[in-house]
Coordinates of N, CA and C in Angstrom, one line a residue:
M264 N -55.5 -1.0 71.7 CA -56.2 0.2 71.1 C -56.3 1.0 72.4
V265 N -56.5 2.1 72.8 CA -56.8 3.6 73.2 C -55.7 4.4 73.7
G266 N -56.2 4.9 73.0 CA -57.2 4.9 71.9 C -56.6 3.8 71.0
I267 N -57.8 1.5 70.6 CA -57.5 0.3 71.9 C -56.1 0.6 72.1
F268 N -55.2 0.8 72.5 CA -54.0 1.1 72.9 C -53.5 1.6 71.8
V269 N -52.0 2.5 71.7 CA -51.7 3.0 70.5 C -50.0 3.6 70.4
L270 N -48.6 2.8 69.6 CA -47.1 2.9 69.6 C -46.4 3.3 68.3
A271 N -45.3 3.7 68.3 CA -44.5 4.2 67.1 C -44.2 2.8 66.5
T272 N -44.2 2.9 65.2 CA -43.4 1.8 64.5 C -42.7 2.2 63.3
A273 N -41.7 1.8 62.9 CA -40.7 2.1 61.7 C -41.5 1.8 60.4
A274 N -42.2 0.7 60.1 CA -43.1 0.6 58.8 C -43.9 0.1 58.9
L275 N -45.3 0.4 58.1 CA -46.2 -0.4 58.2 C -46.5 -1.3 56.8
S276 N -46.8 -2.6 56.8 CA -47.2 -3.1 55.5 C -48.5 -3.0 55.1
G277 N -48.8 -2.3 53.9 CA -50.2 -2.4 53.6 C -50.6 -3.8 52.8
Q278 N -49.9 -4.5 52.4 CA -50.2 -5.8 52.0 C -50.7 -6.9 53.2
A279 N -51.3 -7.8 52.6 CA -51.8 -8.8 53.6 C -50.6 -10.0 53.6
E280 N -50.3 -10.3 54.8 CA -49.2 -11.2 55.1 C -49.8 -12.5 54.9
T281 N -48.8 -13.6 54.5 CA -49.5 -14.9 54.2 C -48.7 -15.9 55.2
T282 N -47.9 -15.4 55.8 CA -47.1 -16.3 57.0 C -47.6 -15.8 58.1
S283 N -47.2 -16.7 59.3 CA -47.3 -16.4 60.6 C -46.1 -16.5 61.4
T284 N -46.0 -15.7 62.5 CA -44.9 -15.9 63.5 C -45.4 -16.6 64.7
H285 N -46.8 -16.5 65.1 CA -47.2 -17.2 66.2 C -48.0 -18.4 66.1
P286 N -48.5 -19.0 67.2 CA -49.5 -20.2 67.2 C -50.6 -19.6 66.6
Q287 N -51.7 -20.5 66.1 CA -52.9 -20.0 65.7 C -53.7 -19.6 66.8
E288 N -53.7 -19.9 68.1 CA -54.4 -19.5 69.0 C -53.9 -17.8 69.3
V289 N -52.8 -17.8 69.6 CA -52.2 -16.3 69.6 C -52.7 -15.5 68.5
E290 N -52.6 -15.8 67.2 CA -52.9 -15.0 66.1 C -54.4 -14.7 65.9
Q291 N -55.1 -15.7 66.1 CA -56.5 -15.4 66.4 C -57.0 -14.6 67.3
R292 N -56.4 -14.6 68.6 CA -56.8 -13.4 69.4 C -56.5 -11.9 69.0
L293 N -55.5 -12.0 68.5 CA -54.7 -10.7 67.7 C -55.6 -10.0 66.7
S294 N -56.1 -11.2 65.8 CA -56.8 -10.9 64.8 C -57.9 -10.1 64.8
H295 N -58.8 -10.2 66.1 CA -59.9 -9.4 66.2 C -59.5 -8.0 66.4
L296 N -58.3 -7.3 66.4 CA -57.8 -6.1 66.5 C -57.9 -5.5 65.3
V297 N -57.6 -6.2 64.2 CA -57.0 -5.8 62.9 C -58.5 -5.0 62.2
G298 N -58.3 -3.9 61.9 CA -59.4 -3.0 61.1 C -59.4 -1.4 61.3
D299 N -60.3 -1.1 60.6 CA -60.4 0.6 60.7 C -61.7 0.9 61.5
W300 N -61.3 1.3 62.7 CA -62.2 1.6 63.8 C -62.5 3.0 64.2
T301 N -63.5 3.0 64.8 CA -64.0 4.1 65.6 C -64.6 4.0 66.8
I302 N -65.1 4.9 67.6 CA -65.9 4.6 69.0 C -66.9 4.8 68.7
A303 N -68.2 3.8 69.2 CA -69.5 4.2 69.3 C -70.0 5.7 69.6
G304 N -70.4 6.7 68.7 CA -71.0 7.8 69.5 C -69.7 9.1 69.3
E305 N -68.7 8.6 68.6 CA -67.4 9.5 68.4 C -67.1 9.3 66.7
E306 N -67.9 8.7 66.1 CA -67.5 8.5 64.6 C -67.2 9.8 63.8
A307 N -67.5 10.9 64.3 CA -67.2 12.0 63.5 C -65.7 12.8 63.8
T308 N -65.0 12.0 65.1 CA -63.8 12.7 65.4 C -62.8 11.6 65.7
Y309 N -63.2 10.4 65.9 CA -62.2 9.4 66.4 C -62.0 8.5 65.3
R310 N -60.8 7.9 65.0 CA -60.4 7.0 64.3 C -59.2 6.1 64.5
E311 N -59.3 5.0 64.3 CA -58.0 4.0 64.7 C -57.9 3.0 63.9
T312 N -56.7 2.8 63.2 CA -56.4 2.0 62.3 C -55.6 1.0 62.7
C313 N -55.8 -0.4 62.7 CA -54.9 -1.3 63.2 C -54.5 -2.4 62.1
E314 N -53.4 -2.6 61.9 CA -52.9 -3.3 60.6 C -51.8 -4.5 61.1
W315 N -51.7 -5.5 60.6 CA -50.6 -6.7 61.0 C -49.2 -5.9 60.4
Y316 N -48.4 -6.0 61.3 CA -46.7 -6.0 60.9 C -46.4 -7.1 60.6
A317 N -45.4 -7.0 59.7 CA -44.3 -8.1 59.2 C -44.8 -9.6 59.7
N318 N -45.3 -10.6 58.8 CA -45.5 -11.8 59.3 C -46.3 -12.0 60.1
R319 N -47.2 -11.0 60.5 CA -48.3 -11.2 61.6 C -47.7 -11.2 62.9
S320 N -46.6 -10.5 63.0 CA -45.9 -10.7 64.2 C -46.4 -9.7 65.2
F321 N -47.0 -8.6 64.9 CA -47.6 -7.5 65.8 C -49.0 -7.1 65.1
V322 N -49.6 -6.5 65.9 CA -50.8 -5.6 65.4 C -50.3 -4.0 65.9
V323 N -50.2 -3.3 64.6 CA -49.8 -1.9 65.1 C -51.1 -1.0 64.8
C324 N -51.4 -0.3 65.6 CA -52.7 0.9 65.6 C -52.1 2.0 65.6
S325 N -52.8 2.9 64.7 CA -52.6 4.4 64.7 C -53.7 5.0 65.0
S326 N -54.0 5.8 66.0 CA -55.4 6.7 66.2 C -55.2 8.2 66.1
S327 N -56.3 8.9 65.9 CA -56.2 10.3 66.0 C -57.8 10.8 66.4
D328 N -57.7 11.8 67.0 CA -58.9 12.3 67.6 C -59.0 13.9 67.1
S329 N -59.9 14.3 66.2 CA -59.9 15.6 65.8 C -60.6 16.6 66.9
S330 N -61.2 15.9 68.1 CA -62.0 16.8 68.9 C -60.9 17.2 69.9
D331 N -59.8 16.8 70.2 CA -58.6 17.4 70.8 C -57.2 17.5 70.2
G332 N -57.3 16.9 68.9 CA -56.0 17.0 68.1 C -55.0 15.9 68.6
S333 N -55.3 14.9 69.6 CA -54.5 13.7 69.9 C -54.3 12.8 69.0
K334 N -53.1 12.2 69.0 CA -52.8 11.2 68.2 C -51.9 10.1 68.8
S335 N -52.1 8.7 68.6 CA -51.3 7.9 69.6 C -50.9 6.7 68.5
Q336 N -50.0 6.0 68.8 CA -49.5 4.9 68.2 C -49.4 3.4 69.2
S337 N -49.8 2.3 68.9 CA -49.9 1.1 69.9 C -49.2 0.2 69.1
V338 N -48.5 -0.8 69.8 CA -48.1 -2.2 69.1 C -48.5 -3.2 70.1
L339 N -49.5 -4.2 69.6 CA -50.0 -5.1 70.4 C -49.5 -6.3 69.9
G340 N -48.6 -7.4 70.6 CA -48.0 -8.7 70.2 C -48.3 -9.6 71.4
Y341 N -47.4 -10.8 71.2 CA -47.3 -11.8 72.0 C -45.7 -12.1 72.0
S342 N -45.4 -12.4 73.5 CA -43.9 -12.6 73.8 C -43.9 -14.2 74.0
S343 N -43.3 -14.9 73.2 CA -43.3 -16.8 73.4 C -42.5 -16.8 74.8
I344 N -41.2 -15.7 74.9 CA -40.4 -16.0 76.0 C -41.0 -16.0 77.3
E345 N -42.0 -14.7 77.6 CA -42.7 -14.4 78.8 C -44.1 -15.1 78.8
A346 N -44.4 -15.9 77.6 CA -45.7 -16.4 77.6 C -46.9 -15.6 78.0
R347 N -46.8 -14.3 77.4 CA -48.0 -13.4 77.5 C -47.8 -12.3 76.5
Y348 N -49.3 -11.7 76.4 CA -49.3 -10.6 75.4 C -48.8 -9.6 75.6
T349 N -48.5 -8.4 74.9 CA -47.9 -7.5 75.2 C -48.4 -6.3 74.4
Y350 N -48.3 -5.0 75.3 CA -49.0 -3.8 74.7 C -48.0 -2.5 75.0
Q351 N -47.9 -1.7 74.0 CA -47.0 -0.6 74.2 C -47.8 0.5 73.4
N352 N -47.9 1.7 74.2 CA -48.3 2.8 73.6 C -47.7 4.0 73.7
F353 N -47.7 5.1 72.9 CA -47.2 6.2 72.7 C -48.2 7.2 72.2
G354 N -48.2 8.4 73.1 CA -49.2 9.3 72.7 C -48.5 10.5 72.4
S355 N -49.2 11.5 71.5 CA -48.7 12.8 71.0 C -48.7 13.6 72.2
G356 N -48.8 13.6 73.4 CA -48.6 14.2 74.4 C -47.4 14.1 75.4
G357 N -46.5 13.1 74.7 CA -45.6 12.7 75.5 C -45.7 11.4 76.5
T358 N -46.8 10.9 76.3 CA -47.1 9.6 77.3 C -46.7 8.5 76.6
S359 N -46.5 7.3 77.6 CA -46.2 6.1 76.9 C -46.5 5.1 78.3
N360 N -46.8 4.0 77.7 CA -47.2 3.0 78.9 C -46.9 1.5 78.2
T361 N -46.8 0.5 79.4 CA -46.5 -0.8 78.5 C -47.1 -1.7 79.5
R362 N -48.0 -2.7 78.9 CA -48.8 -3.3 79.7 C -48.6 -4.9 79.3
F363 N -48.9 -5.9 80.2 CA -49.0 -7.6 80.1 C -50.2 -7.7 79.9
G364 N -50.6 -8.6 79.1 CA -52.0 -9.4 78.7 C -51.8 -11.0 78.7
Y365 N -53.1 -11.2 78.9 CA -53.3 -12.7 78.9 C -54.6 -12.9 78.4
P366 N -55.1 -14.3 77.9 CA -56.3 -14.6 77.4 C -57.3 -14.1 78.3
L367 N -58.8 -13.9 77.8 CA -59.8 -13.7 78.5 C -60.8 -14.2 77.4
G368 N -61.5 -15.3 78.1 CA -62.5 -15.9 77.6 C -62.1 -16.7 76.1
E369 N -63.0 -17.0 75.4 CA -62.7 -17.6 74.1 C -61.7 -16.9 73.1
D370 N -62.0 -15.4 73.0 CA -61.2 -14.7 72.0 C -60.7 -13.4 72.5
G371 N -61.0 -13.1 74.0 CA -60.6 -11.5 74.2 C -59.4 -11.7 74.9
L372 N -58.9 -10.5 75.4 CA -57.7 -10.3 76.2 C -57.8 -9.1 77.2
V373 N -57.1 -9.5 78.1 CA -56.9 -8.8 79.3 C -55.6 -8.1 79.7
Y374 N -55.4 -6.9 79.8 CA -54.0 -6.3 80.0 C -53.8 -5.7 81.3
T375 N -52.9 -5.8 82.2 CA -52.6 -5.3 83.2 C -51.6 -4.2 83.3
L376 N -51.5 -3.2 84.4 CA -50.6 -2.2 84.3 C -50.7 -1.8 85.9
E377 N -49.1 -1.5 86.4 CA -49.0 -1.0 87.7 C -48.0 0.0 87.3
R378 N -48.4 1.3 88.1 CA -47.5 2.3 88.0 C -47.8 3.3 89.2
K379 N -46.6 4.1 89.3 CA -46.8 5.2 90.5 C -47.1 6.4 89.7
N380 N -48.1 7.4 90.2 CA -48.4 8.7 89.7 C -48.5 9.6 90.9
S381 N -48.9 10.7 90.8 CA -49.2 11.8 91.6 C -50.2 11.3 92.8
A382 N -51.2 10.4 92.4 CA -52.2 10.0 93.2 C -51.7 8.7 94.2
G383 N -50.4 8.3 93.7 CA -50.1 7.0 94.3 C -49.9 6.0 93.5
Y384 N -50.2 4.6 94.1 CA -49.8 3.4 93.4 C -51.0 3.3 92.6
V385 N -50.9 3.0 91.2 CA -52.2 3.0 90.5 C -52.1 1.5 89.9
R386 N -53.2 0.8 89.9 CA -53.4 -0.5 89.1 C -54.4 -0.5 88.3
V387 N -54.1 -0.8 86.9 CA -55.3 -0.7 85.8 C -55.4 -2.0 85.2
T388 N -56.8 -2.5 84.8 CA -57.1 -3.9 84.3 C -57.9 -3.4 83.0
T389 N -57.5 -3.6 81.9 CA -58.2 -3.5 80.5 C -58.5 -4.7 79.9
F390 N -59.9 -4.7 79.7 CA -60.6 -5.8 79.0 C -60.8 -5.6 77.7
V391 N -60.5 -6.5 76.7 CA -60.8 -6.1 75.3 C -61.4 -7.6 74.8
T392 N -62.9 -7.5 74.6 CA -63.8 -8.5 74.3 C -64.4 -8.4 72.8
P393 N -64.1 -9.2 71.9 CA -64.8 -9.3 70.5 C -66.1 -9.5 70.8
Q394 N -67.0 -8.9 70.1 CA -68.4 -9.3 69.9 C -68.9 -10.1 68.9
S395 N -69.9 -10.7 68.9 CA -70.5 -11.6 67.9 C -70.9 -10.5 66.8
D396 N -71.1 -9.4 66.9 CA -71.6 -8.4 65.8 C -70.4 -7.7 65.2
G397 N -69.3 -8.0 65.6 CA -68.0 -7.7 64.9 C -67.5 -6.1 65.7
R398 N -68.0 -6.0 66.8 CA -67.7 -4.7 67.8 C -66.5 -5.3 68.6
L399 N -65.8 -4.4 69.5 CA -64.9 -4.8 70.1 C -65.5 -4.0 71.6
H400 N -65.4 -4.5 72.6 CA -66.1 -4.2 74.0 C -64.8 -3.6 74.5
F401 N -64.7 -2.5 74.9 CA -63.3 -2.0 75.7 C -63.8 -1.6 76.9
R402 N -63.1 -1.9 78.2 CA -63.6 -1.6 79.4 C -62.3 -1.5 80.4
E403 N -62.4 -0.6 81.2 CA -61.1 -0.5 82.1 C -61.6 0.0 83.5
E404 N -60.7 -0.8 84.3 CA -61.0 -0.4 85.6 C -59.5 -0.1 86.1
R405 N -59.9 0.7 87.5 CA -58.4 1.1 88.1 C -58.7 1.2 89.7
S406 N -57.4 0.8 90.3 CA -57.4 1.0 91.7 C -56.2 2.0 92.0
V407 N -56.4 2.9 93.1 CA -55.3 3.8 93.6 C -55.1 3.4 95.0
N408 N -53.9 3.0 95.3 CA -53.3 2.7 96.5 C -54.2 1.5 97.2
G409 N -54.6 0.5 96.5 CA -55.1 -0.6 97.1 C -56.8 -0.4 97.3
S410 N -57.4 0.8 96.8 CA -58.8 1.2 97.1 C -59.6 0.2 96.2
P411 N -60.9 0.4 96.4 CA -61.7 -0.5 95.8 C -61.5 0.0 94.1
W412 N -61.8 -1.0 93.1 CA -61.7 -0.7 91.8 C -63.1 -0.2 91.1
T413 N -62.4 1.0 90.4 CA -63.8 1.8 89.8 C -63.5 2.0 88.2
E414 N -64.8 1.6 87.7 CA -64.5 1.5 86.1 C -64.3 3.1 85.6
T415 N -63.2 3.1 84.6 CA -62.9 4.4 84.3 C -63.2 4.4 82.6
A416 N -63.5 3.4 82.0 CA -63.7 3.3 80.5 C -64.8 2.2 80.3
N417 N -65.7 2.3 79.3 CA -66.6 1.4 79.0 C -67.4 1.8 77.4
F418 N -66.7 1.4 76.7 CA -67.2 1.7 75.3 C -67.2 0.5 74.1
Y419 N -67.6 0.7 73.0 CA -67.4 -0.2 72.1 C -66.6 0.5 70.9
Y420 N -65.7 -0.4 70.3 CA -65.0 0.2 69.0 C -66.1 -0.7 68.0
V421 N -66.3 0.5 66.9 CA -67.0 -0.2 65.7 C -66.3 0.1 64.4
R422 N -66.4 -1.0 63.4 CA -65.9 -0.6 62.2 C -66.5 0.7 61.7
R423 N -65.3 1.3 60.8 CA -65.6 2.5 60.2 C -66.4 2.2 58.8
K424 N -67.4 2.8 58.4 CA -68.1 2.6 57.5 C -67.6 3.5 56.1

């Protein structure tokens, strides 16, 4: 998601799936992302809907923010071949990125990204941690050209009412 991360997909299934593609531990981590979300403090303008895609193979998220008109889609999943979680995001401004993820704590995920931009070489680490009250804590840090890490995002996804 982030917006939790957000990618284009050919079709979404509105029905609950009864079979699973991944081992239980993988599905458990991804299941925390499924839901109708907003960001605390941005309830009036931000919405992100995350649903299981075919046989619980991926979580597909669509987001929109009426404050700036932006939209994005993300696909979060797991590659058994590479033994890591995956994240792909496509934004309405023509942006895209791909990140690799790993387990974080009991149920969380941490994603990493390295890329070159006008500032130089950028490394980004994104932490998504489910909270006991149902929220998702989203925190992101970045380092440019090996500089000290700085926090670039820190907020909570909350379920829409």
